[in-house]
DNA sequence: ACCCGATACATTGGCATGCGATGCATTGGA
DNA sequence: TCCAATGCATCGCATGCCAATGTATCGGGT
């Protein structure tokens, strides 16, 4: 335990977010963008150029499965978590917690050094 | 307020960590590695191939200043935060908090969907 | 009838980051 | 005498993020 934190988390934290949003319910790309935006108070935007390659990676890794829906005029590709994806999500979530705790501990220490900023606006 | 979170934070969170460790006291590279490792319960390793380019970037950005010390047998390059660096650190720390809160909120929601893992070990 | 923004998929190219591998030099202890 | 630790640095690869771009459909306003 207390292994070294995989830096994969730093770069690929978008993966974690996408997996967690998909865990709530299956979604197609465009809907995923909206959902992530909504769930983050419009703070996190997932651009198409980031999302589609990401989804393809997740699928290739077997973490999500996709299915086309042509029943409506709009061609939609629905993605949903696989069992493997859920496992991965749980694991990544734990790693994230570890990582966040580390950073928070560091930031807590610097507050002792750096005077609190005048919190205006 | 509630601006979109700069993804810079995801990729460059090493910057934040280095700045925060340097905020405690000036350090040279090798010492910085040890300090970061210690402050993170050996969870975060900063490889030389990551650190030195990073320090050079920070210096070029005016966030840290460096000074060679040849008084001992070991040639050491000491780095310390500049005023600009401290400002940046405070700002980045705030952004990190926002980001972490977003992720945590997402992860909290999935706990309602995914059964809690049997916490063994 | 027409236009245009929203919806919906996707790729491409540039840029930055993280890091293993490698290199060089010195110090100090076994 | 040798080797690990100390201490700096660069290079090249893999990867990720994203703006720009492309294609196509739908629906509402005029």
Coordinates of N, CA, C and O in Angstrom, one line a residue, chain A residues 3-6 8-9 12 15-17 19-20 23 63 81-100, chain B residues 43 103 107 110-111 114-119:
Chain A
X3 N 1.4 3.0 -2.5 CA 2.3 2.9 -3.7 C 2.5 4.3 -4.2 O 1.7 5.3 -3.9
X4 N 3.4 4.4 -5.1 CA 3.6 5.7 -5.8 C 2.4 6.0 -6.7 O 1.8 5.1 -7.3
X5 N 1.9 7.2 -6.7 CA 0.8 7.5 -7.5 C 1.1 7.6 -9.0 O 2.1 8.1 -9.4
X6 N 0.2 6.9 -9.7 CA 0.5 6.9 -11.2 C 0.2 8.2 -11.8 O -0.9 8.8 -11.6
X8 N -0.4 8.9 -14.6 CA -1.5 8.7 -15.6 C -2.7 9.5 -15.1 O -3.4 10.1 -16.0
X9 N -2.9 9.6 -13.9 CA -4.0 10.4 -13.3 C -3.9 11.8 -13.7 O -5.0 12.5 -13.9
X12 N -4.6 12.0 -17.6 CA -5.8 11.4 -18.1 C -7.0 11.5 -17.1 O -7.8 10.7 -17.0
X15 N -10.5 11.0 -18.3 CA -11.0 9.6 -18.4 C -11.9 9.4 -17.1 O -13.0 8.9 -17.3
X16 N -11.3 9.7 -16.0 CA -12.1 9.5 -14.8 C -13.4 10.2 -14.8 O -14.4 9.7 -14.4
X17 N -13.4 11.5 -15.3 CA -14.7 12.2 -15.3 C -15.7 11.6 -16.3 O -16.8 11.5 -15.9
X19 N -15.8 8.5 -17.3 CA -16.3 7.2 -16.7 C -17.3 7.4 -15.7 O -18.3 6.7 -15.6
X20 N -17.1 8.4 -14.8 CA -18.0 8.7 -13.7 C -19.4 9.2 -14.3 O -20.4 8.8 -13.7
X23 N -21.2 6.4 -15.7 CA -21.7 5.4 -14.7 C -23.1 5.8 -14.3 O -23.8 4.9 -13.9
X63 N -13.4 -0.6 -21.7 CA -14.0 0.0 -20.5 C -15.4 0.5 -20.8 O -16.2 0.6 -19.9
X81 N -20.9 1.9 -19.8 CA -19.8 1.3 -19.0 C -19.9 -0.2 -19.1 O -21.0 -0.8 -19.1
X82 N -18.8 -0.9 -19.3 CA -18.7 -2.4 -19.2 C -18.4 -2.7 -17.7 O -18.1 -1.8 -16.9
X83 N -18.5 -4.0 -17.4 CA -18.1 -4.4 -16.0 C -16.7 -4.0 -15.8 O -16.3 -3.5 -14.7
X84 N -15.8 -4.2 -16.8 CA -14.4 -3.8 -16.6 C -14.3 -2.3 -16.4 O -13.5 -1.9 -15.6
X85 N -15.2 -1.5 -17.1 CA -15.1 -0.1 -16.9 C -15.5 0.3 -15.5 O -14.9 1.3 -15.0
X86 N -16.5 -0.4 -14.9 CA -16.9 0.0 -13.6 C -15.7 -0.3 -12.6 O -15.5 0.4 -11.6
X87 N -15.1 -1.4 -12.8 CA -14.0 -1.8 -11.9 C -12.9 -0.7 -12.0 O -12.4 -0.2 -11.0
X88 N -12.6 -0.4 -13.3 CA -11.6 0.7 -13.5 C -12.0 2.0 -12.8 O -11.1 2.6 -12.2
X89 N -13.2 2.3 -13.0 CA -13.7 3.6 -12.4 C -13.5 3.6 -10.9 O -13.0 4.6 -10.3
X90 N -13.8 2.5 -10.2 CA -13.7 2.4 -8.8 C -12.2 2.6 -8.4 O -11.8 3.3 -7.5
X91 N -11.4 1.9 -9.2 CA -9.9 1.9 -8.9 C -9.4 3.3 -9.1 O -8.6 3.9 -8.3
X92 N -9.7 3.9 -10.2 CA -9.2 5.3 -10.5 C -9.7 6.3 -9.5 O -9.0 7.2 -9.2
X93 N -10.9 6.1 -9.1 CA -11.5 7.0 -8.1 C -10.7 7.0 -6.8 O -10.4 8.0 -6.2
X94 N -10.3 5.8 -6.4 CA -9.5 5.6 -5.2 C -8.1 6.3 -5.4 O -7.6 7.0 -4.5
X95 N -7.5 6.1 -6.6 CA -6.2 6.7 -6.8 C -6.4 8.2 -6.8 O -5.5 9.0 -6.3
X96 N -7.5 8.7 -7.4 CA -7.7 10.1 -7.4 C -7.8 10.7 -5.9 O -7.2 11.7 -5.6
X97 N -8.5 10.0 -5.1 CA -8.6 10.4 -3.7 C -7.2 10.5 -3.0 O -6.8 11.5 -2.4
X98 N -6.4 9.5 -3.3 CA -5.0 9.5 -2.8 C -4.2 10.7 -3.3 O -3.6 11.5 -2.5
X99 N -4.3 10.9 -4.6 CA -3.7 12.0 -5.2 C -4.1 13.4 -4.7 O -3.3 14.2 -4.3
X100 N -5.4 13.5 -4.6 CA -6.0 14.8 -4.1 C -5.6 15.0 -2.6 O -5.3 16.2 -2.2
Chain B
X43 N 4.7 9.0 -2.0 CA 3.8 8.6 -3.1 C 4.1 9.3 -4.4 O 3.7 8.8 -5.4
X103 N -14.4 17.2 -9.2 CA -14.2 15.8 -9.3 C -14.8 15.1 -8.1 O -15.5 14.1 -8.3
X107 N -17.5 12.1 -8.2 CA -17.3 10.8 -7.6 C -18.3 10.5 -6.5 O -18.6 9.4 -6.3
X110 N -21.4 9.0 -8.2 CA -21.3 7.7 -8.7 C -21.4 6.7 -7.5 O -21.7 5.5 -7.7
X111 N -21.1 7.1 -6.4 CA -21.1 6.2 -5.2 C -22.6 5.8 -5.0 O -22.9 4.7 -4.4
X114 N -22.7 3.0 -8.0 CA -21.8 1.8 -7.9 C -21.8 1.4 -6.4 O -21.5 2.2 -5.5
X115 N -22.0 0.1 -6.2 CA -21.9 -0.4 -4.8 C -20.5 -0.2 -4.2 O -19.6 -0.3 -4.9
X116 N -20.5 0.2 -3.0 CA -19.2 0.4 -2.3 C -18.4 -0.9 -2.4 O -18.9 -2.0 -2.1
X117 N -17.1 -0.8 -2.8 CA -16.2 -1.9 -2.9 C -15.9 -2.4 -1.5 O -15.9 -1.7 -0.5
X118 N -15.8 -3.7 -1.4 CA -15.4 -4.3 -0.1 C -14.0 -3.8 0.3 O -13.0 -4.2 -0.3
X119 N -14.0 -3.0 1.2 CA -12.7 -2.3 1.6 C -11.9 -3.3 2.4 O -11.9 -3.3 3.7

